[in-house]
Coordinates of C-alpha atoms and ligand atoms in Angstrom, one line a residue:
X1375 CA -47.3 3.0 -36.4
X1376 CA -46.3 2.7 -32.8
X1377 CA -42.9 3.6 -31.3
X1378 CA -41.4 3.2 -27.8
X1379 CA -42.7 6.6 -26.8
X1380 CA -46.4 6.5 -27.9
X1381 CA -49.0 8.6 -26.3
X1382 CA -52.8 8.8 -26.4
X1383 CA -54.2 11.8 -28.1
X1384 CA -57.5 13.5 -27.8
X1385 CA -58.6 15.8 -30.7
X1386 CA -61.5 18.2 -30.3
X1387 CA -63.6 19.3 -33.3
X1388 CA -65.6 17.9 -36.2
X1389 CA -64.6 19.7 -39.4
X1390 CA -62.4 19.1 -42.4
X1391 CA -59.6 20.8 -40.5
X1392 CA -59.9 18.2 -37.8
X1393 CA -59.8 15.4 -40.3
X1394 CA -56.6 16.8 -41.8
X1395 CA -55.1 17.1 -38.3
X1396 CA -56.2 13.6 -37.4
X1397 CA -54.6 12.1 -40.5
X1398 CA -51.3 13.9 -39.8
X1399 CA -51.3 13.0 -36.1
X1400 CA -52.0 9.3 -37.0
X1401 CA -49.0 9.2 -39.2
X1402 CA -46.7 10.0 -36.3
X1403 CA -44.8 7.1 -34.8
X1404 CA -45.7 8.6 -31.4
X1405 CA -49.4 8.2 -31.9
X1406 CA -50.9 5.8 -29.5
X1407 CA -54.7 5.5 -29.1
X1408 CA -56.5 8.3 -30.8
X1409 CA -59.8 9.8 -29.6
X1410 CA -61.9 12.4 -31.3
X1411 CA -64.8 14.5 -29.8
X1412 CA -67.1 14.6 -31.6
X1413 CA -65.4 14.0 -35.1
X1414 CA -67.3 13.2 -38.3
X1415 CA -68.2 10.4 -40.6
X1416 CA -64.7 10.1 -42.0
X1417 CA -62.8 10.0 -38.8
X1418 CA -63.9 6.9 -36.9
X1419 CA -61.6 4.5 -38.7
X1420 CA -58.6 6.4 -37.2
X1421 CA -60.0 7.5 -33.8
X1422 CA -62.5 6.4 -31.2
X1423 CA -65.5 8.7 -31.0
X1424 CA -66.0 10.4 -27.7
X1425 CA -69.2 12.0 -26.4
X1426 CA -68.0 15.1 -24.6
X1427 CA -69.0 18.8 -24.2
X1428 CA -65.8 20.1 -25.9
X1429 CA -66.5 23.7 -24.6
X1430 CA -66.5 22.6 -21.0
X1431 CA -63.0 23.0 -19.6
X1432 CA -63.8 20.6 -16.7
X1433 CA -65.2 17.9 -18.9
X1434 CA -62.3 17.9 -21.3
X1435 CA -59.7 18.0 -18.5
X1436 CA -61.4 15.1 -16.6
X1437 CA -61.7 13.0 -19.7
X1438 CA -58.0 13.6 -20.5
X1439 CA -56.8 12.6 -17.1
X1440 CA -59.1 9.6 -16.9
X1441 CA -57.9 8.2 -20.2
X1442 CA -54.2 8.7 -19.8
X1443 CA -54.1 11.3 -22.6
X1444 CA -50.6 12.6 -23.4
X1445 CA -51.7 15.3 -25.8
X1446 CA -54.9 17.3 -26.3
X1447 CA -55.3 19.0 -29.6
X1448 CA -57.9 21.7 -29.8
X1449 CA -59.3 22.4 -33.3
X1450 CA -61.9 25.1 -33.1
X1451 CA -61.9 28.5 -31.4
X1452 CA -64.8 28.2 -29.0
X1453 CA -63.1 25.8 -26.6
X1454 CA -59.9 27.9 -26.6
X1455 CA -61.9 31.1 -25.7
X1456 CA -63.7 29.1 -23.0
X1457 CA -60.4 28.1 -21.3
X1458 CA -60.2 24.4 -22.2
X1459 CA -56.4 24.6 -22.7
X1460 CA -55.9 26.2 -19.3
X1461 CA -57.9 23.4 -17.6
X1462 CA -56.0 20.7 -19.3
X1463 CA -52.6 22.3 -18.6
X1464 CA -53.6 22.6 -14.9
X1465 CA -53.6 18.8 -14.8
X1466 CA -50.1 18.8 -16.3
X1467 CA -51.3 17.3 -19.5
X1468 CA -49.7 18.7 -22.7
X1469 CA -52.1 20.6 -24.9
X1470 CA -51.9 22.2 -28.3
X1471 CA -53.7 25.5 -28.3
X1472 CA -53.4 28.8 -26.5
X1473 CA -54.7 29.6 -23.0
X1474 CA -57.9 31.6 -22.6
X1475 CA -56.0 34.9 -22.1
X1476 CA -54.0 34.4 -25.4
X1477 CA -57.0 33.2 -27.3
X1478 CA -58.5 36.6 -26.9
X1479 CA -56.4 37.4 -30.0
X1480 CA -59.3 35.8 -31.8
X1481 CA -62.0 36.2 -29.2
X1482 CA -61.9 40.0 -29.2
X1483 CA -61.1 42.0 -32.3
X1484 CA -60.5 45.1 -30.1
X1485 CA -57.9 43.2 -28.1
X1486 CA -56.2 42.0 -31.3
X1487 CA -56.1 45.6 -32.6
X1488 CA -54.7 46.9 -29.4
X1489 CA -51.9 44.2 -29.4
X1490 CA -51.1 45.0 -33.0
X1491 CA -50.9 48.7 -32.3
X1492 CA -48.5 48.1 -29.3
X1493 CA -46.5 45.6 -31.4
X1494 CA -46.2 48.1 -34.4
X1495 CA -47.9 45.7 -36.8
X1496 CA -49.6 47.2 -39.9
X1497 CA -53.4 46.8 -39.9
X1498 CA -56.4 48.8 -41.0
X1499 CA -57.1 52.0 -39.0
X1500 CA -59.9 51.5 -36.5
X1501 CA -62.0 52.8 -33.7
X1502 CA -64.0 50.7 -31.2
X1503 CA -67.3 51.5 -29.5
X1504 CA -69.5 50.2 -26.8
X1505 CA -72.1 52.9 -27.2
X1506 CA -74.4 52.5 -30.2
X1507 CA -75.1 56.2 -30.8
X1508 CA -71.4 57.1 -30.6
X1509 CA -70.7 54.4 -33.1
X1510 CA -73.5 55.5 -35.5
X1511 CA -72.3 59.1 -35.3
X1512 CA -68.8 58.0 -36.1
X1513 CA -69.9 55.9 -39.1
X1514 CA -72.0 58.9 -40.3
X1515 CA -68.9 61.2 -40.0
X1516 CA -66.5 59.0 -42.0
X1517 CA -69.1 57.5 -44.4
X1518 CA -68.8 54.3 -46.4
X1519 CA -67.0 52.3 -47.6
X1520 CA -65.9 50.9 -44.2
X1521 CA -65.9 47.6 -42.3
X1522 CA -68.1 46.9 -39.3
X1523 CA -67.0 44.1 -37.0
X1524 CA -68.6 42.5 -34.0
X1525 CA -65.9 42.3 -31.3
X1526 CA -66.5 38.7 -30.2
X1527 CA -66.8 35.3 -31.8
X1528 CA -69.6 35.2 -34.4
X1529 CA -68.9 32.1 -36.4
X1530 CA -67.4 34.1 -39.2
X1531 CA -70.6 36.1 -39.6
X1532 CA -69.7 39.2 -37.6
X1533 CA -68.1 41.2 -40.3
X1534 CA -69.8 43.6 -42.8
X1535 CA -67.7 44.9 -45.6
X1536 CA -69.9 47.9 -46.2
X1537 CA -69.7 49.7 -49.6
X1538 CA -72.1 52.4 -48.4
X1539 CA -72.8 54.5 -45.3
X1540 CA -76.3 53.0 -45.1
X1541 CA -75.0 49.4 -45.1
X1542 CA -72.5 50.3 -42.4
X1543 CA -75.1 51.9 -40.2
X1544 CA -77.3 48.9 -40.6
X1545 CA -74.4 46.6 -39.7
X1546 CA -73.8 48.6 -36.5
X1547 CA -77.6 48.5 -35.6
X1548 CA -77.6 44.7 -36.1
X1549 CA -74.7 44.3 -33.7
X1550 CA -76.3 46.4 -31.0
X1551 CA -79.7 44.8 -31.5
X1552 CA -78.1 41.6 -30.4
X1553 CA -77.7 39.7 -33.7
X1554 CA -74.4 38.3 -32.3
X1555 CA -75.4 38.3 -28.7
X1556 CA -72.7 39.5 -26.3
X1557 CA -70.2 39.3 -29.1
X1558 CA -71.8 42.3 -30.8
X1559 CA -72.1 44.8 -28.0
X1560 CA -68.6 46.1 -28.7
X1561 CA -68.1 47.1 -32.3
X1562 CA -64.9 47.8 -34.3
X1563 CA -65.1 50.1 -37.3
X1564 CA -62.2 49.7 -39.7
X1565 CA -61.0 51.4 -42.9
X1566 CA -61.6 49.2 -45.9
X1567 CA -58.4 47.7 -47.3
X1568 CA -57.9 46.6 -50.9
X1569 CA -55.9 43.7 -52.4
X1570 CA -55.7 39.9 -52.6
X1571 CA -55.9 38.0 -49.3
X1572 CA -53.4 35.5 -48.0
X1573 CA -53.4 33.3 -44.9
X1574 CA -50.3 32.4 -43.0
X1575 CA -50.5 29.7 -40.4
X1576 CA -47.6 29.4 -37.9
X1577 CA -46.7 27.3 -34.9
X1578 CA -45.5 29.0 -31.7
X1579 CA -44.2 27.9 -28.3
X1580 CA -44.7 31.3 -26.8
X1581 CA -41.3 32.5 -27.9
X1582 CA -40.3 31.0 -31.3
X1583 CA -42.5 31.2 -34.4
X1584 CA -42.2 28.6 -37.1
X1585 CA -44.3 29.6 -40.1
X1586 CA -46.2 27.0 -42.2
X1587 CA -47.0 27.4 -45.9
X1588 CA -49.1 30.2 -47.3
X1589 CA -52.6 29.5 -48.5
X1590 CA -55.6 31.4 -50.0
X1591 CA -59.2 30.8 -49.0
X1592 CA -62.2 31.6 -51.1
X1593 CA -64.8 32.9 -48.7
X1594 CA -67.7 33.9 -50.9
X1595 CA -70.4 31.3 -51.8
X1596 CA -70.5 31.7 -55.6
X1597 CA -68.1 31.8 -58.6
X1598 CA -66.4 35.1 -59.2
X1599 CA -66.3 35.9 -55.4
X1600 CA -70.0 36.7 -55.4
X1601 CA -72.7 35.9 -52.9
X1602 CA -72.6 35.7 -49.1
X1603 CA -69.5 35.0 -47.0
X1604 CA -69.1 31.3 -46.0
X1605 CA -66.7 29.4 -43.8
X1606 CA -64.6 28.8 -47.0
X1607 CA -65.4 27.3 -50.3
X1608 CA -62.0 26.2 -51.5
X1609 CA -58.3 26.9 -50.9
X1610 CA -54.9 26.3 -52.4
X1611 CA -51.3 26.3 -51.2
X1612 CA -48.8 27.8 -51.6
X1613 CA -49.8 31.3 -52.8
X1614 CA -47.8 32.0 -56.0
X1615 CA -48.7 35.7 -56.3
X1616 CA -46.6 37.0 -53.4
X1617 CA -44.1 39.7 -54.2
X1618 CA -40.5 39.4 -53.0
X1619 CA -40.3 40.2 -49.4
X1620 CA -44.0 39.9 -48.6
X1621 CA -43.7 36.5 -46.9
X1622 CA -40.8 37.8 -44.7
X1623 CA -43.0 40.8 -43.7
X1624 CA -45.9 38.6 -42.7
X1625 CA -43.7 36.2 -40.7
X1626 CA -42.1 39.2 -39.0
X1627 CA -45.6 40.7 -38.1
X1628 CA -46.6 37.4 -36.5
X1629 CA -43.3 37.2 -34.6
X1630 CA -43.9 40.7 -33.3
X1631 CA -47.3 39.7 -32.0
X1632 CA -45.9 36.7 -30.2
X1633 CA -43.2 38.9 -28.7
X1634 CA -45.7 41.5 -27.6
X1635 CA -48.0 39.0 -25.9
X1636 CA -45.0 37.4 -24.2
X1637 CA -43.8 40.8 -22.9
X1638 CA -47.3 41.4 -21.5
X1639 CA -47.2 38.1 -19.6
X1640 CA -49.6 36.3 -22.1
X1641 CA -47.4 33.6 -23.7
X1642 CA -49.1 32.3 -26.9
X1643 CA -48.7 28.6 -27.7
X1644 CA -50.4 26.7 -30.5
X1645 CA -51.2 27.8 -34.1
X1646 CA -51.3 31.5 -34.9
X1647 CA -53.4 32.1 -38.0
X1648 CA -52.7 35.5 -39.6
X1649 CA -55.2 36.7 -42.2
X1650 CA -53.5 39.3 -44.4
X1651 CA -54.5 41.7 -47.2
X1652 CA -51.7 42.3 -49.7
X1653 CA -52.2 46.0 -50.2
X1654 CA -50.2 48.3 -52.4
X1655 CA -48.5 49.5 -49.2
X1656 CA -47.5 46.0 -48.3
X1657 CA -49.2 43.2 -46.3
X1658 CA -51.6 44.3 -43.5
X1659 CA -53.3 42.1 -40.9
X1660 CA -57.1 41.7 -41.3
X1661 CA -57.5 39.3 -38.4
X1662 CA -55.8 36.8 -36.2
X1663 CA -57.2 33.4 -35.3
X1664 CA -56.0 31.4 -32.4
X1665 CA -56.2 28.0 -34.3
X1666 CA -55.6 26.3 -37.6
X1667 CA -57.7 27.6 -40.5
X1668 CA -60.5 25.7 -42.1
X1669 CA -60.1 24.9 -45.0
X1670 CA -56.5 26.2 -45.1
X1671 CA -55.3 23.2 -42.9
X1672 CA -56.5 20.8 -45.6
X1673 CA -54.0 22.1 -48.1
X1674 CA -51.2 23.0 -45.7
X1675 CA -50.8 19.9 -43.6
X1676 CA -50.7 17.4 -46.5
X1677 CA -47.7 19.4 -47.9
X1678 CA -45.9 19.4 -44.6
X1679 CA -43.1 16.9 -43.8
X1680 CA -42.3 16.3 -40.2
X1681 CA -43.8 14.8 -37.1
X1682 CA -46.9 16.7 -36.0
X1683 CA -47.0 15.1 -32.6
X1684 CA -43.4 16.2 -31.9
X1685 CA -44.1 19.7 -33.2
X1686 CA -47.2 20.1 -31.1
X1687 CA -45.5 18.8 -27.9
X1688 CA -42.6 21.2 -28.6
X1689 CA -45.1 24.1 -28.8
X1690 CA -46.4 23.1 -25.3
X1691 CA -42.9 22.6 -23.8
X1692 CA -41.2 25.6 -25.3
X1693 CA -38.8 23.6 -27.4
X1694 CA -40.1 24.4 -30.9
X1695 CA -37.4 24.7 -33.6
X1696 CA -37.6 25.4 -37.4
X1697 CA -36.0 22.1 -38.4
X1698 CA -39.2 20.3 -37.1
X1699 CA -41.0 21.4 -40.3
X1700 CA -40.2 21.2 -44.0
X1701 CA -42.2 21.2 -47.2
X1702 CA -43.1 19.2 -50.2
X1703 CA -42.7 20.9 -53.5
X1704 CA -46.2 19.8 -54.5
X1705 CA -49.1 22.2 -55.0
X1706 CA -52.4 21.5 -53.2
X1707 CA -55.9 22.5 -54.2
X1708 CA -59.0 21.7 -52.2
X1709 CA -62.6 22.2 -53.4
X1710 CA -65.4 22.3 -50.8
X1711 CA -68.6 20.4 -51.7
X1712 CA -71.6 21.9 -49.9
X1713 CA -75.2 21.1 -49.4
X1714 CA -77.5 23.2 -51.7
X1715 CA -78.6 26.4 -49.9
X1716 CA -75.5 26.8 -47.8
X1717 CA -74.6 29.2 -46.1
X1718 CA -78.4 29.7 -45.7
X1719 CA -80.9 26.9 -45.0
X1720 CA -79.9 23.4 -46.3
X1721 CA -81.1 19.8 -45.8
X1722 CA -79.1 17.0 -44.2
X1723 CA -79.2 13.2 -44.2
X1724 CA -78.5 12.7 -47.9
X1725 CA -76.6 9.6 -48.9
X1726 CA -73.1 10.3 -50.2
X1727 CA -71.7 8.2 -53.0
X1728 CA -68.2 7.9 -54.7
X1729 CA -65.9 9.0 -51.9
X1730 CA -63.9 5.8 -52.2
X1731 CA -63.4 6.3 -55.9
X1732 CA -62.3 9.9 -55.5
X1733 CA -59.9 8.9 -52.6
X1734 CA -58.4 6.2 -54.8
X1735 CA -57.1 8.7 -57.3
X1736 CA -53.4 9.5 -57.3
X1737 CA -52.7 12.4 -55.0
X1738 CA -56.3 12.8 -53.9
X1739 CA -57.6 12.8 -50.3
X1740 CA -61.2 13.6 -49.4
X1741 CA -61.4 15.4 -46.1
X1742 CA -64.7 14.9 -44.4
X1743 CA -66.5 17.9 -42.8
X1744 CA -70.3 17.8 -42.5
X1745 CA -70.7 14.0 -42.8
X1746 CA -72.1 11.3 -40.5
X1747 CA -72.7 7.6 -40.5
X1748 CA -76.4 6.7 -40.3
X1749 CA -77.8 3.7 -38.4
X1750 CA -76.8 1.3 -41.1
X1751 CA -73.3 2.8 -41.3
X1752 CA -73.9 4.6 -44.6
X1753 CA -72.2 7.9 -45.2
X1754 CA -74.7 10.8 -45.2
X1755 CA -74.5 14.6 -45.2
X1756 CA -74.7 16.3 -41.8
X1757 CA -73.7 19.9 -42.5
X1758 CA -73.4 22.8 -44.9
X1759 CA -69.8 22.1 -45.9
X1760 CA -69.8 18.4 -46.5
X1761 CA -66.5 17.3 -48.0
X1762 CA -63.2 19.0 -48.9
X1763 CA -61.8 17.3 -52.0
X1764 CA -58.1 17.9 -51.8
X1765 CA -55.5 17.1 -54.5
X1766 CA -51.7 17.3 -54.6
X1767 CA -49.6 17.4 -57.7
X1768 CA -46.3 18.7 -59.0
X1769 CA -47.9 21.6 -60.9
X1770 CA -50.7 23.9 -59.9
X1771 CA -52.8 23.1 -62.9
X1772 CA -52.5 19.3 -62.3
X1773 CA -53.5 19.7 -58.7
X1774 CA -56.5 21.8 -59.7
X1775 CA -57.6 19.5 -62.5
X1776 CA -57.3 16.4 -60.2
X1777 CA -59.3 18.1 -57.5
X1778 CA -62.2 18.8 -59.9
X1779 CA -61.9 15.4 -61.5
X1780 CA -62.3 13.9 -58.0
X1781 CA -65.3 16.2 -57.3
X1782 CA -67.0 14.6 -60.4
X1783 CA -66.8 11.2 -58.9
X1784 CA -68.7 12.1 -55.8
X1785 CA -72.5 12.6 -55.7
X1786 CA -75.1 13.5 -53.2
X1787 CA -78.4 15.2 -53.6
X1788 CA -77.9 19.0 -53.6
X1789 CA -74.1 18.8 -54.2
X1790 CA -72.9 22.3 -54.9
X1791 CA -69.4 23.8 -55.3
X1792 CA -67.5 26.7 -56.8
X1793 CA -65.9 26.0 -60.2
X1794 CA -63.2 28.7 -60.0
X1795 CA -61.1 27.7 -57.1
X1796 CA -57.5 28.6 -57.8
X1797 CA -58.3 30.8 -60.9
X1798 CA -56.7 33.8 -59.1
X1799 CA -53.4 31.9 -58.7
X1800 CA -53.4 31.3 -62.5
X1801 CA -54.4 34.9 -63.4
X1802 CA -51.6 36.5 -61.5
X1803 CA -51.5 39.6 -59.2
X1804 CA -52.3 42.3 -61.7
X1805 CA -55.6 40.7 -62.6
X1806 CA -56.8 40.8 -59.0
Ligands
LIG3085 P1 -62.2 38.9 -40.5 O1 -63.0 37.8 -39.9 O2 -61.8 40.0 -39.7 O3 -61.0 38.3 -41.3 O4 -63.0 39.4 -41.8 C1 -63.6 38.5 -42.7 C2 -63.4 38.9 -44.1 O5 -63.8 40.3 -44.2 C3 -61.9 39.0 -44.5 O6 -61.4 37.8 -44.9 C4 -61.9 40.0 -45.6 O7 -62.4 39.4 -46.8 C5 -63.0 41.0 -45.1 N1 -62.4 42.1 -44.3 C6 -62.1 42.2 -43.0 N2 -61.5 43.3 -42.7 C7 -61.4 44.0 -43.8 C8 -60.8 45.3 -44.1 N3 -60.4 46.1 -43.1 N4 -60.9 45.7 -45.4 C9 -61.4 45.0 -46.4 N5 -61.9 43.7 -46.1 C10 -61.9 43.3 -44.9
LIG3086 N1 -60.7 30.0 -43.4 C1 -61.2 30.9 -42.4 C2 -61.0 30.5 -41.0 O1 -60.6 29.4 -40.7 O2 -61.4 31.3 -40.2

């Protein structure tokens, strides 16, 4: 839908998160021509595919100025940490996403810890190391359980939640042996926290913070939270198990971080993603990400009312206000369909059937993640996380049932998924 003030938009990324962002951006009356780099098999009916090195600040900035782009939206963390937002801003083009300096909140766990400490934000106790022997000695002295984190970006694989001292020592050795490259040569050792997890996404213009809805990811590969960590196997929103006051505490912690960064001359604009653990002593921050969550975005944005283009431009201009965002009362549940073997080795190029049937169901939207179109235009698998089957409904049970019913309509060889997404919300806090 076009209005008098339309602008061309370039979206960077290729996951389910970007499909959710694209859908919401396309609904705005301000959306002109939409471009996506590189996108996936579900996105090219809404946006033109662009071949571009999305981690190259120069390449993105040049494309944006050559194509009269009025807003660049950065989905994943790597371009942010590389300084893509800085390069686009330098050309006076509005961009949604923090500059390189502020993106360190995700790009360096040690930096994030130091900011939290200075801002007085509750988080796990920690120590950081650049010397392997000193780190091993420390782990030996405190013993397991503890948590070992590679400082830099490690595609979600840089954290070992170690139950024993031996596991922790091995985690440290792997980091210093170069398992995560440069990202692992600084290591953060944390105390292990207990409790359910909750994600809180928020928009910020560097000063104001507008929180979005709560959501809960399911990171482990198999039912019952067993198996290896993944990018996320399913998610729901909102989180019904919060105790009174917990949401306000989480919002206040995020605001404190925005305030601290600003006072240090590092204004943070874009989406701030707080990962919290709801401990007996109140919510504590596990991590910050400098971008929308994946798959959290797939359940948060469909519930959001308001114009995403206006809100993103306001983040860039410093004019964000709470009335730009309001919420549907519906519940949202999203189940991730993966290729067999994920997060380990998996095959790609399998034909996908039934997405249209699933999409046609009331309240259902299938977000594409690892999909592509083959030479004949058929939809095929192209990644570990293939589709995020998202359903909205007035009750949690309905949303959950609809999502699983829609999953049954889709088929591809090796289709794998968790069957217990959302069970925690039904069981209640005391069962967790
Ligand atoms: P992070 O990337 O820092 O969020 O860590 C990934 C996952 O590891 C989190 O979602 C938690 O499940 C777990 N984790 C991280 N830090 C801790 C901690 N201090 N205590 C317990 N679990 C943690
Ligand atoms: N859902 C986890 C993440 O986006 O990092």
